[in-house]
XYZ file of C-alpha atoms in Angstrom:
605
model
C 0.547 39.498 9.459
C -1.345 42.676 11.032
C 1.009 42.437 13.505
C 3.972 42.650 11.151
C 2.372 45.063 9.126
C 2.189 47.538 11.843
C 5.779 46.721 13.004
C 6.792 46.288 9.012
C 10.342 47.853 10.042
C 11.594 45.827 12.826
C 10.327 42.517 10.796
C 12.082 43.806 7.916
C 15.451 44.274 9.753
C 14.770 40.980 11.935
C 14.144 38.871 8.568
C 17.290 40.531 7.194
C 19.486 39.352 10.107
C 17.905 36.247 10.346
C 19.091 35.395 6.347
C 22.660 37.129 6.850
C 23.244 35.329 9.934
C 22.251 31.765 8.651
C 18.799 31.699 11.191
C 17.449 29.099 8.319
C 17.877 25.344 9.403
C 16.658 22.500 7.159
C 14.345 19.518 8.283
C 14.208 15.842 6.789
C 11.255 13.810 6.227
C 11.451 10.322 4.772
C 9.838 9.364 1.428
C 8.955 5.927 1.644
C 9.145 3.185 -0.994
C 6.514 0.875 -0.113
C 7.142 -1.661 -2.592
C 10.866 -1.643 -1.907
C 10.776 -1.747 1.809
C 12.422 1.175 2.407
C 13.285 4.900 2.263
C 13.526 6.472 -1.278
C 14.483 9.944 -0.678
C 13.470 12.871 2.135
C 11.486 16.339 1.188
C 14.044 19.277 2.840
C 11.747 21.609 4.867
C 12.733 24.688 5.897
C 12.556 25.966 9.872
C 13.449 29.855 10.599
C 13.229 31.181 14.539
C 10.322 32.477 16.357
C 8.767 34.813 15.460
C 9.403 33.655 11.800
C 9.921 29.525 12.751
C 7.147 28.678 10.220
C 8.196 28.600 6.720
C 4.677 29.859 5.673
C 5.303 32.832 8.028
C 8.518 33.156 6.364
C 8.268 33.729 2.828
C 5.237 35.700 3.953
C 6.884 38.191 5.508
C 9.839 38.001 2.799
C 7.225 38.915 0.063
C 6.230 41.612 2.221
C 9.787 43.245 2.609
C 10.608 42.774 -1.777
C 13.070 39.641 -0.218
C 11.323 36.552 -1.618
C 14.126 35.916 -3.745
C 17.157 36.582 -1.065
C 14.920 34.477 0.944
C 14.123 31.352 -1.027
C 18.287 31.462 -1.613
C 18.702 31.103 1.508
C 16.838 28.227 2.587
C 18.373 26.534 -0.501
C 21.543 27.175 0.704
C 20.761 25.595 3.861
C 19.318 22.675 2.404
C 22.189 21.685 0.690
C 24.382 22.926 3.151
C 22.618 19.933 5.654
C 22.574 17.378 2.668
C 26.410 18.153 2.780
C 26.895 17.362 6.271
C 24.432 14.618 6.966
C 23.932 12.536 3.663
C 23.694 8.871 4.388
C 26.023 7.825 1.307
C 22.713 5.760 0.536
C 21.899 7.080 -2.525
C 18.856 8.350 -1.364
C 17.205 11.536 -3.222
C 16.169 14.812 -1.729
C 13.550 17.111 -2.508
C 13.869 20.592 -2.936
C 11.012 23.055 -2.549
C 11.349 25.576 -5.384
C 8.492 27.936 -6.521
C 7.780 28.177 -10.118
C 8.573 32.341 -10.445
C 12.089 31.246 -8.884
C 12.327 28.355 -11.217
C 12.177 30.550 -14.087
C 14.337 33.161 -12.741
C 17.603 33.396 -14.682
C 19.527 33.743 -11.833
C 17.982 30.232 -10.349
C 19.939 28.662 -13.529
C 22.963 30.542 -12.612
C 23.496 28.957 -9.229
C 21.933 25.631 -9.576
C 23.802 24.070 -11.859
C 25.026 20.013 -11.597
C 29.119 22.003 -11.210
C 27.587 24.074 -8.331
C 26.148 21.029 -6.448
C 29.490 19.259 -6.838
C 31.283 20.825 -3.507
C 27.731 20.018 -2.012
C 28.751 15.899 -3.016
C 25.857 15.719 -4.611
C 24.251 15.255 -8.077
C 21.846 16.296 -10.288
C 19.803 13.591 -10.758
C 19.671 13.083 -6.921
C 17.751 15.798 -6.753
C 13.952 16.297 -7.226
C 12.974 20.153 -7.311
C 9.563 20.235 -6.126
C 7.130 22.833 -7.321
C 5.134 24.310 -4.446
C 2.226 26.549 -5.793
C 1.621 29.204 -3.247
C 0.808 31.648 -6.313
C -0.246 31.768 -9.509
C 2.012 31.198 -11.870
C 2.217 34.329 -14.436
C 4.445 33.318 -17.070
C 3.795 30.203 -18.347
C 6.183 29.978 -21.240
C 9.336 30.760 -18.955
C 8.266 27.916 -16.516
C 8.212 25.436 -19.900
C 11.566 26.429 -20.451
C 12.975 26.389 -17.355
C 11.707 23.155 -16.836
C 13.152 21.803 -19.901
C 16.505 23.180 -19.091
C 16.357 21.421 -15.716
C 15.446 18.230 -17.087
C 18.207 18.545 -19.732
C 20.735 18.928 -16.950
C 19.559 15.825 -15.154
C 17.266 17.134 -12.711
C 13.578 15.485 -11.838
C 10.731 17.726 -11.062
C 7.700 17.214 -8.469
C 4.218 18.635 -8.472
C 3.470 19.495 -5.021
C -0.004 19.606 -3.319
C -1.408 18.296 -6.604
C -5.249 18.861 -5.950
C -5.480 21.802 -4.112
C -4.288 25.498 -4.414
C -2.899 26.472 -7.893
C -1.525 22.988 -8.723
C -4.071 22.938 -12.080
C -3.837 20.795 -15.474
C -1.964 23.996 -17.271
C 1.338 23.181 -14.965
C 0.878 20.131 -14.658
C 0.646 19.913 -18.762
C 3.591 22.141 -18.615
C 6.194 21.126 -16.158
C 5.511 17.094 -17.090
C 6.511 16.144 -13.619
C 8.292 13.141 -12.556
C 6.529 13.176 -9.404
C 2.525 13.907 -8.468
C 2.461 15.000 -4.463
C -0.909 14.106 -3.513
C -2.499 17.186 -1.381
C -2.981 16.080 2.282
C -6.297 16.974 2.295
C -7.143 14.580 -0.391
C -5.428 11.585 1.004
C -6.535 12.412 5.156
C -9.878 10.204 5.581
C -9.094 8.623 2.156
C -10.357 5.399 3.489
C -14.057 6.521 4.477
C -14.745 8.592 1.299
C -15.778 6.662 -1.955
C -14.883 10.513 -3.961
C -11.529 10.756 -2.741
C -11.094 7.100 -3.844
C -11.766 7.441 -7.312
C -9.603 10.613 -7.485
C -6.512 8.743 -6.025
C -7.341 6.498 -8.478
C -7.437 8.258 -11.438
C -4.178 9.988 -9.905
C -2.248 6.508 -10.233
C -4.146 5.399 -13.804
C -2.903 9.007 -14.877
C 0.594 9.217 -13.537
C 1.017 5.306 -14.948
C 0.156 6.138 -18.504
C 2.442 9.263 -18.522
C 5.579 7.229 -16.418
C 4.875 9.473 -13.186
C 5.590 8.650 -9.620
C 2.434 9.052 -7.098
C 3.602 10.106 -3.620
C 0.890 10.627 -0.965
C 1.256 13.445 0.919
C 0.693 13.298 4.790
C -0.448 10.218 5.703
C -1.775 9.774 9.335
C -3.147 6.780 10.070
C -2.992 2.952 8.699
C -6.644 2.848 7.241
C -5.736 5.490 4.847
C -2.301 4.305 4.483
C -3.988 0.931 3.497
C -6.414 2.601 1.149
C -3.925 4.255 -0.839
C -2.202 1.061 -1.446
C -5.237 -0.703 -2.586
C -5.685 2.651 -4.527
C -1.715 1.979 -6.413
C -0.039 4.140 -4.012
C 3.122 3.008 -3.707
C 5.547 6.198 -2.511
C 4.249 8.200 0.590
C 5.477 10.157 3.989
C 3.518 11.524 6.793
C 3.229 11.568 10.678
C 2.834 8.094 10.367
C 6.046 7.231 9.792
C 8.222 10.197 10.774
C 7.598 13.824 11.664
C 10.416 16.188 10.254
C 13.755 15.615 11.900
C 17.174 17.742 12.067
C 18.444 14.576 10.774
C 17.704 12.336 7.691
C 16.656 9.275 10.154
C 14.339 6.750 8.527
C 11.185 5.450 10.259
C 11.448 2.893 13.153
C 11.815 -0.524 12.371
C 8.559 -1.598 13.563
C 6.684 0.710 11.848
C 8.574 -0.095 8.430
C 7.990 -3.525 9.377
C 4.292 -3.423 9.569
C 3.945 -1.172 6.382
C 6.022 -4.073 4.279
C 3.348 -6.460 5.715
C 0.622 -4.810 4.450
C 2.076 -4.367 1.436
C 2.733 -7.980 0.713
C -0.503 -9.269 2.310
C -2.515 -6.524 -0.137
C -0.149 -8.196 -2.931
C 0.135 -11.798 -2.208
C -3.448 -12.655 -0.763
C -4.861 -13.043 -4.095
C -1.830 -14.879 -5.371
C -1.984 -18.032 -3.641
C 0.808 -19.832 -5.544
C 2.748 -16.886 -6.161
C 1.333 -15.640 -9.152
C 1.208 -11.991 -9.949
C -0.510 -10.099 -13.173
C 2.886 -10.473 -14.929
C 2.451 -14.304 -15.666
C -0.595 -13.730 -17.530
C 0.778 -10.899 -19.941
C 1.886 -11.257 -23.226
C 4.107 -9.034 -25.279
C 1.580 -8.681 -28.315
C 1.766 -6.398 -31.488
C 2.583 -3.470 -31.255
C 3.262 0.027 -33.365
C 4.979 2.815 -32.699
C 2.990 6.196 -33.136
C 3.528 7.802 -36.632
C 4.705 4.805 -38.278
C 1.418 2.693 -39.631
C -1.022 4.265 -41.860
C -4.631 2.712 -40.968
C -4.487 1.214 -44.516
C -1.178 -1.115 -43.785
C -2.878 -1.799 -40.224
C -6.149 -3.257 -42.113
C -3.569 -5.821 -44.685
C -1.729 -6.932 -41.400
C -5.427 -7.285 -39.736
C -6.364 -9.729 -43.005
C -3.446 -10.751 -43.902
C -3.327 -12.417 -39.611
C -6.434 -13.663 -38.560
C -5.213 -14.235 -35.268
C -4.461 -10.872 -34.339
C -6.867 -9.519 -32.197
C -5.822 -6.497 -31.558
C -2.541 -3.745 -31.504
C -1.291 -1.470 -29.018
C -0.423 2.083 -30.382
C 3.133 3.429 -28.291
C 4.929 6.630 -28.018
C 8.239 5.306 -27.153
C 7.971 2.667 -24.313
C 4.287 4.735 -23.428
C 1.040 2.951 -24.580
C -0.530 5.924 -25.747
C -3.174 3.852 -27.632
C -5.131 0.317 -28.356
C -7.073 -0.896 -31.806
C -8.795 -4.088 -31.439
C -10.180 -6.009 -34.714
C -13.492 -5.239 -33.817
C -13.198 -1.365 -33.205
C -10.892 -0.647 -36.275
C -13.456 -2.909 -38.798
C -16.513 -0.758 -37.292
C -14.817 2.375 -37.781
C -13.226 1.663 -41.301
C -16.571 -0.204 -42.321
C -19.345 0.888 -44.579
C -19.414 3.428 -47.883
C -17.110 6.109 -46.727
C -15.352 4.818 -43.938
C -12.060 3.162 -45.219
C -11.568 6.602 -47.905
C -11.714 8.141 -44.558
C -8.953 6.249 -42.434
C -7.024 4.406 -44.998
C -3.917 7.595 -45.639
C -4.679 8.535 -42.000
C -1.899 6.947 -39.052
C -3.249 4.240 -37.216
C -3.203 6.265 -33.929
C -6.285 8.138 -35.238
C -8.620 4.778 -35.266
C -7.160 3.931 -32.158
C -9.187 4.078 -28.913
C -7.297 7.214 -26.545
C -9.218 5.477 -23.214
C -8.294 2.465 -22.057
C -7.587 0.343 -18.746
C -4.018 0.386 -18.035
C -2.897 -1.533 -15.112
C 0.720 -2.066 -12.980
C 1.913 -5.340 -13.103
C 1.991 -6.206 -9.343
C -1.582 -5.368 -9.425
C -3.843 -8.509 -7.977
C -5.557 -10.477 -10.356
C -9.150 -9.889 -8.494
C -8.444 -5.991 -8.451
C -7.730 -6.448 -12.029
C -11.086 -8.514 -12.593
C -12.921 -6.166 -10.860
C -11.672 -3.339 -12.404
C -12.238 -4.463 -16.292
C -15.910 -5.828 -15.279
C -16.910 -1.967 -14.597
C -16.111 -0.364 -17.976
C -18.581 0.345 -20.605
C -20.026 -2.070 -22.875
C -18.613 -1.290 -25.799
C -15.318 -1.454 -23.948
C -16.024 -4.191 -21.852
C -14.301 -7.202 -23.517
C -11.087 -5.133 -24.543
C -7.969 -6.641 -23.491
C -5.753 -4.699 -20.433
C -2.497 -2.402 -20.967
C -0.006 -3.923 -18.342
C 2.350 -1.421 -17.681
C 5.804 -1.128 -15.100
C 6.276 1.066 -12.113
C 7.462 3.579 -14.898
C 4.042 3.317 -17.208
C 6.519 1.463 -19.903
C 4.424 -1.084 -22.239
C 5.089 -4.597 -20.752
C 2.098 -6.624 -22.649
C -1.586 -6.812 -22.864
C -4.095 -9.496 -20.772
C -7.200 -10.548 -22.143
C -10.461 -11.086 -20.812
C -10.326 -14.639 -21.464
C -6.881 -14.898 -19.219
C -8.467 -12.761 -16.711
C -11.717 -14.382 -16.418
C -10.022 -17.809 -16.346
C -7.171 -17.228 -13.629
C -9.949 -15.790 -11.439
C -11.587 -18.975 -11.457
C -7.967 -20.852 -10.852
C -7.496 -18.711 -7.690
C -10.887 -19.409 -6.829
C -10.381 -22.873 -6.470
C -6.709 -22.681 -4.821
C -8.475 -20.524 -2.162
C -11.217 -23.000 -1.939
C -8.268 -26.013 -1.739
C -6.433 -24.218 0.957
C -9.813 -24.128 2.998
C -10.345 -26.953 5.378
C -13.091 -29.055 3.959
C -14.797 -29.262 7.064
C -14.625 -25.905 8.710
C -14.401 -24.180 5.903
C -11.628 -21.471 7.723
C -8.275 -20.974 5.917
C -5.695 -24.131 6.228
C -2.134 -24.460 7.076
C -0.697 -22.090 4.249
C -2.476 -19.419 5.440
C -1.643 -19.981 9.091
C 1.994 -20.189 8.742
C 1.754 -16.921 6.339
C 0.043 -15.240 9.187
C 2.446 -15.976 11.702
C 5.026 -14.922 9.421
C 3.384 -11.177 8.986
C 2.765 -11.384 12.545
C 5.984 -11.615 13.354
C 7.149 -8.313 11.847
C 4.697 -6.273 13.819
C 5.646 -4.534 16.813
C 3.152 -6.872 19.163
C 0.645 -10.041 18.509
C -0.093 -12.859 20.206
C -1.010 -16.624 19.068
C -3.671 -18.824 20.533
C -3.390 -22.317 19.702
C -6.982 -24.049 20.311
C -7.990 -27.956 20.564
C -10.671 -29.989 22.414
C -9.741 -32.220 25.232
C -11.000 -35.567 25.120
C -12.161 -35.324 21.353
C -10.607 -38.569 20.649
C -12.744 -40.740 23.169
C -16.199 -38.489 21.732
C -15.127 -39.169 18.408
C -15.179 -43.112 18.917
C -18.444 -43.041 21.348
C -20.487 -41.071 19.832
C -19.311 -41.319 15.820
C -17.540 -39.419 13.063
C -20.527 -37.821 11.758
C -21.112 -36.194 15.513
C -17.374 -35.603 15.578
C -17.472 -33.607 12.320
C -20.694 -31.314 14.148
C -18.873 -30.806 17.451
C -15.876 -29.483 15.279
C -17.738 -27.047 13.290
C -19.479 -25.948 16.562
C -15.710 -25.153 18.100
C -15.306 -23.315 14.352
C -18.400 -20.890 15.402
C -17.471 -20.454 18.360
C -13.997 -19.128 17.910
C -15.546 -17.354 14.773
C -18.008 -15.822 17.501
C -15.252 -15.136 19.667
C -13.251 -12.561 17.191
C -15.652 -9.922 17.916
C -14.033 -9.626 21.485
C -10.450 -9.976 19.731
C -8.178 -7.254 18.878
C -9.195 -6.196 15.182
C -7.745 -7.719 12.372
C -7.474 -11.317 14.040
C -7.721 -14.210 12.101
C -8.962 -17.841 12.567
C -7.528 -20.888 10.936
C -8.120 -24.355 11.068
C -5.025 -26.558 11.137
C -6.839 -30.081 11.001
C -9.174 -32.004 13.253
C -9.870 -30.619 16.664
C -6.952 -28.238 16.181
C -7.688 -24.510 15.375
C -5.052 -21.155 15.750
C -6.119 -17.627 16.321
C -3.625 -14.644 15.246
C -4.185 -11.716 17.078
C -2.564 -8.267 16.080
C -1.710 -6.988 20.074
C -2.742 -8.270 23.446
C -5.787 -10.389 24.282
C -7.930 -9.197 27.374
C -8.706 -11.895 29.677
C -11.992 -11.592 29.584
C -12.163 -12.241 25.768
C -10.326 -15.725 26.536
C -12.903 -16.027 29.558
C -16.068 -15.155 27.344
C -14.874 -17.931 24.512
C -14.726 -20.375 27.108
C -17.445 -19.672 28.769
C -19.545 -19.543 25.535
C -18.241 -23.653 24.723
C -19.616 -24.638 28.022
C -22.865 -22.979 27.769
C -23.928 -24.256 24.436
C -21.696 -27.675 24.241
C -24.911 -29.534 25.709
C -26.348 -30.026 22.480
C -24.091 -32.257 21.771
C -24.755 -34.732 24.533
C -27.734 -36.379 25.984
C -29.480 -35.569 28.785
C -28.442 -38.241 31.018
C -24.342 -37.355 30.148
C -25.545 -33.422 30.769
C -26.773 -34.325 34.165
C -24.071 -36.687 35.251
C -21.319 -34.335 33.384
C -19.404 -37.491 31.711
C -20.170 -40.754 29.543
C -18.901 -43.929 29.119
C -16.170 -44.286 26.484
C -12.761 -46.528 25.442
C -9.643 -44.054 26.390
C -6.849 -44.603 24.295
C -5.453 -47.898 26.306
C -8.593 -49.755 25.794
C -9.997 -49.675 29.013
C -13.924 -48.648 29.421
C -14.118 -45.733 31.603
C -15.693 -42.206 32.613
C -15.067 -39.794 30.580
C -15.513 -36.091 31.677
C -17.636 -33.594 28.925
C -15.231 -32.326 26.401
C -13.772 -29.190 26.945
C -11.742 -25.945 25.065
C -8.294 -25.562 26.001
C -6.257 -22.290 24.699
C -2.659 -21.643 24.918
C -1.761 -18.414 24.675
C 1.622 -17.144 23.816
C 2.941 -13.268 23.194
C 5.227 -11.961 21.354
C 7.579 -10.547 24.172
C 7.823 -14.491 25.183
C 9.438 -15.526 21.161
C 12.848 -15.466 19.641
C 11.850 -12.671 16.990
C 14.667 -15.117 14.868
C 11.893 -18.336 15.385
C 10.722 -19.706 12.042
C 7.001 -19.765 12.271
C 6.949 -23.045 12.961
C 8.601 -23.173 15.964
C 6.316 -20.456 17.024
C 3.382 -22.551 16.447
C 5.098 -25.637 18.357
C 5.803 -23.347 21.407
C 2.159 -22.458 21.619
C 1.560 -26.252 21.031
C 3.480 -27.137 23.935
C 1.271 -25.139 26.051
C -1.426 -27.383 25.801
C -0.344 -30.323 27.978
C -0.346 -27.620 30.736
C -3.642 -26.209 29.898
C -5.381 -29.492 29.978
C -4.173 -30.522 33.525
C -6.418 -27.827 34.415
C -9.392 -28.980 31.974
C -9.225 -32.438 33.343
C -9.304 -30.924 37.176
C -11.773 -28.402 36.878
C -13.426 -29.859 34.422
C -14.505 -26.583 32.339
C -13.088 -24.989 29.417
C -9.504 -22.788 30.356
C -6.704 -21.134 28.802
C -2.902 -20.631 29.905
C -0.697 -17.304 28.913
C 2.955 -17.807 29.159
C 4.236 -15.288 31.461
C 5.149 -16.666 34.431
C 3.417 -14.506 36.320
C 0.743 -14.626 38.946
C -2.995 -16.888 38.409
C -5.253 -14.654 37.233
C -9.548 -14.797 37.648
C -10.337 -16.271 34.317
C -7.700 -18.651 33.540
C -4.168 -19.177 34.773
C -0.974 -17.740 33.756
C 2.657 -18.713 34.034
C-alpha cells in the first residue's frame, strides 16, 4: 500500500480500467453437505490482475481511490455474470460476498432485486449474501433494515469469519443470519485445542437453538475435519476438498468418498442396530410462548400427575423448558405463587438448557447431559432438527437405559474369546474401506490349529488363540494408522488397513509369532520343531509347530463393484497359497497379490 500510495495516480487510473474493462473474474469453491454426501452450494470469490489479483488488495486500493462502491459492483456483476454461464442446473446455492455499508446502501436494493437476477437464471432464494466484516459497521439501524428487506424478498444471509475481526454479537443479534462462517483460524488445529473445541461447540448448540446453519471455514486437514464433525459440524469447504476454481467443479470422488465415511462411521458406531437419538424422543407437552399464564401451567401440573415437565416454543424454536420440580420450587412457599401465578409461563421457565440434533450418538448425548450442573443434571434433553425445530424431549431415564442396551450389543458383537470386534464390524469395515481412495485387507489364520487343538486340548487351543489376538493387536503399531483388528471366529482373524502395508510390518508380525509361540509347546516339541498328532484322515503323524499365515490383498487388485464379502473370500483364497510356503519353510509367511517379483520377507504374486 506504500507503494500505491506513492504511485496513488497510476493505481487509480489502472483500478479504473481494470473495472471498465471487466479485469474482475469470479472463483468457485464448494460448500459441502456432509450429512448429505454432497455439494450444497459454492462461496463466489473474486480474482482481479496483478498488481491488484488479490481481492484484499483490491477493495484496498478501491477505498483508497473513493471507488469501493463502483468496485464491489463490479465483482457482483461478475459473479453473477459466471453463475450465468456455468450453473450446474443442480440447484445448488451460491454465496455472495457483500459488506454490510453496501448492504444498506439504497442503491444495493435498487439493483439486486429477485426481477434483476431473473436474466442471470437465477433466484432469490438461491442466493446467500454473505456479510464479510472488513470494517466496522457504523449504522446499525440501516443494516437491520436492509436485512429485513432482503429476507422479505427471499434472500438468506451469512455471517462470515464469525469469531474474528468485527463479526461481534451486535450483528450477529442484528442481521439473524441463516448461516454462521466459522473463522479459519478458529477451526485450523481444531483437533489439538480443548478451547477451540468448546467454542465450535457452543457455535453449533447456538446456531441449533436459533435454526442456523454452521459452516466451517477452511478446513485443511482430516483431524480437524473429523473434530468438527464430532463437534456438530455438518457444512464446511477448505483446501481439503477444493481450492477455488474458474469453474463450479465439486471435490474428487475419493475425497467425497472418504468424508461420507467418516461421517457415517462418527454416526453409526454407536448405533449398532441402527438406532439413532430419534427413536428415543417423544413429542411431549408443549406451549407456545405468550399463551399459558404460570397459574393455568400449575392446574395442568395437578390436574396430570404424569407430566413431568413442558417445553416453552417460539414457533417451531424451543426457546424454553419447565420441569415439575423447577416450576413447584419457584412457585413454592409464602410469596411465590402471588408472584408467578398472572405472569406467562415462559418467565418460570429455565432459558439454559441442553439441546441436541437428532442424528447425534446416543454416547455423545450421555456424555454430554452427565456434565451439566446439579441442579440441572436430571433434566430431560431438547431434540431438535438440522433447522433447531422442536422434534421431542429424551429423558435421563431413556438415555441412561439405551446406553446400557448399546453396551451390551457392543459387548455381543465382540468375540467371546478374543474379545476384538466380530463379523458385523468386519464386513462394516470393509464396506468404509472400500470408498477410500487406497486400503488393503489381511486375512490371518494359523496353520495346523486343527491337529494342536485335538493334541494338546481346547483349553490350550483357546490360549494359543488369544496369543495370535496380541500379537496382531501388537502388530498395529507398525500398521498404517487407523487399522483395525477383528476376529471372525476360531483361528481366523482380518486386519483393515487404511493404505499400503510395508513389508517389514508383515515381516515383524511374523517374526514376533515365531519368537514367542514356544510357550505354547514343550521343550522336547521346541527342540525337535514338531509333535505327534491325528491329521484330519486319522493317521498318527508329525506335525510341524503351528505357524501365522497372512494373505494380503490391495485395493488396486478388487472390483471396486465387489460386495464385501467377496472381498473377504478373495483374501480367503489366498491362504491355500500362503500355507504351501508355511508347510515348506516351516515359519510364519505372508503372500500379497500382485503378481510381481518374491520379495525378502515374504513372497508376492
Amino acid at each position: 500500500m506504500r507503494s500505491f500510495i506513492v504511485q496513488e495516480k497510476s493505481y487509480g487510473q489502472f483500478l479504473r480500467e481494470l473495472l471498465e474493462k471487466g479485469g474482475i473474474h469470479p472463483v468457485f469453491q464448494p460448500i459441502l453437505d456432509v450429512a448429505e454426501g454432497k455439494v450444497y452450494g459454492y462461496e463466489i470469490l473474486s480474482r482481479g490482475m496483478p498488481p491488484m489479483e488479490s481481492p484484499l488488495d483490491l477493495l484496498a486500493a478501491a477505498r483508497e481511490c473513493g471507488m469501493q462502491w463502483e468496485a464491489e459492483r463490479a465483482c457482483r456483476k461478475a459473479a453473477l455474470e459466471g453463475i450465468r454461464r456455468r450453473d450446474t442446473g443442480e440447484g445448488v446455492r451460491y454465496f455472495l460476498n457483500v459488506s454490510p455499508w453496501v448492504l444498506s446502501d439504497s442503491r444495493f436494493r435498487e439493483l439486486f432485486t429477485p426481477e434483476r437476477l431473473k436474466p442471470y437464471g437465477m433466484s432469490s432464494d438461491r442466493i446467500v449474501l454473505e456479510l464479510t466484516e472488513n470494517l466496522p459497521v457504523e449504522d446499525y439501524g440501516k443494516l437491520e433494515e436492509s436485512v429485513a428487506w432482503f429476507r422479505k424478498e427471499g434472500f438468506s444471509l451469512a455471517l462470515d469469519d464469525v469469531g474474528s475481526g468485527y463479526s461481534g454479537l451486535r450483528t450477529m443479534a442484528v442481521c439473524a443470519p441463516d448461516f454462521f462462517k466459522i473463522d479459519i483460524e478458529i477451526v485450523r488445529g481444531v483437533a489439538e485445542d480443548p478451547y477451540k473445541k468448546h467454542v465450535v461447540r457452543f457455535l453449533c448448540s447456538f446456531a441449533a437453538n436459533v435454526g442456523a446453519k454452521i459452516v466451517a471455514e477452511g478446513v485443511e486437514n482430516w483431524e480437524d475435519m473429523k473434530a468438527l464433525l464430532e463437534l456438530g459440524v455438518h457444512f464446511a469447504q477448505g483446501y481439503l476438498f477444493a481450492r477455488p476454481q474458474k469453474d463450479p467443479t465439486p471435490p474428487p470422488a475419493h475425497v467425497m468418498a472418504r468424508l461420507s465415511a467418516m461421517y457415517a462411521e462418527l454416526n453409526e458406531d454407536d448405533h449398532i442396530v441402527g438406532e439413532g437419538m430419534r427413536a428415543l424422543v417423544i413429542k411431549g407437552t408443549t406451549a407456545q410462548k405468550g399463551q399459558m399464564s404460570c397459574e393455568e401451567l400449575e392446574q395442568l401440573l395437578r390436574k396430570n400427575r404424569t407430566l413431568d415437565h413442558l417445553v416453552v416454543l417460539d414457533g417451531d424454536l424451543p426457546v424454553g423448558l419447565i420441569t415439575r420440580q423447577s416450576f413447584f420450587l419457584q412457585t413454592g412457599g409464602a410469596f411465590g405463587y402471588q408472584l408467578f401465578q398472572k405472569r406467562p409461563l415462559e418467565e418460570a421457565a429455565k432459558k439454559e438448557f441442553l439441546t441436541m440434533p437428532v442424528f447425534s450418538p446416543v454416547s455423545a448425548l450421555a456424555k454430554l447431559a452427565m456434565e451439566r450442573r446439579p441442579d440441572d443434571l436430571y433434566d430431560p434433553v431438547v431434540v431438535v432438527d438440522d433447522r433447531g425445530c422442536f422434534l421431542g424431549t429424551v429423558t435421563m431415564k431413556q438415555i441412561i437405559s439405551r446406553s446400557t442396551e448399546l453396551e451390551v450389543e457392543r459387548v455381543r458383537s465382540c468375540n467371546p474369546l478374543s474379545g476384538l470386534p466380530g463379523n458385523n464390524n468386519i464386513r462394516k469395515w470393509i464396506e468404509d474401506a472400500r470408498k477410500e481412495s487406497l486400503f488393503t485387507l489381511i486375512y490371518c489364520d494359523l496353520d495346523r490349529f486343527k491337529e494342536y487343538n485335538d493334541s494338546h486340548g481346547f483349553l490350550k487351543g483357546d490360549e494359543l488363540i488369544n496369543f495370535t489376538a496380541t500379537i496382531l493387536r501388537e502388530g498395529l503399531d507398525r500398521l498404517p494408522e487407523g487399522s483395525r483388528l477383528g476376529h471372525i471366529g476360531g483361528d481366523d482373524f482380518v486386519l483393515v488397513c487404511p493404505g499400503k502395508v510395508s513389508s517389514t510390518a508383515l515381516d515383524a508380525i511374523c517374526a514376533a509369532f515365531d519368537r514367542k509361540k514356544g510357550l505354547y509347546f514343550s521343550r522336547e516339541e521346541n527342540a525337535a520343531g514338531c509333535y505327534c498328532a491325528t491329521d484330519r484322515a486319522g493317521t498318527v503323524c508329525s506335525v510341524p509347530l503351528v505357524t501365522l499365515s497372512l494373505s494380503v490383498i490391495e485395493q488396486d487388485n478388487l472390483d471396486p463393484c465387489a460386495h464385501p464379502a467377496v472381498t473377504a473370500e478373495k483374501a480367503a483364497s489366498l491362504k491355500h497359497a500362503v500355507k504351501r510356503i508355511t508347510a515348506a519353510e516351516r515359519r510364519s509367511a505372508w503372500l500379497i497379490d500382485r503378481r510381481k517379483a518374491v520379495s525378502s520377507g515374504g513372497t508376492e504374486r
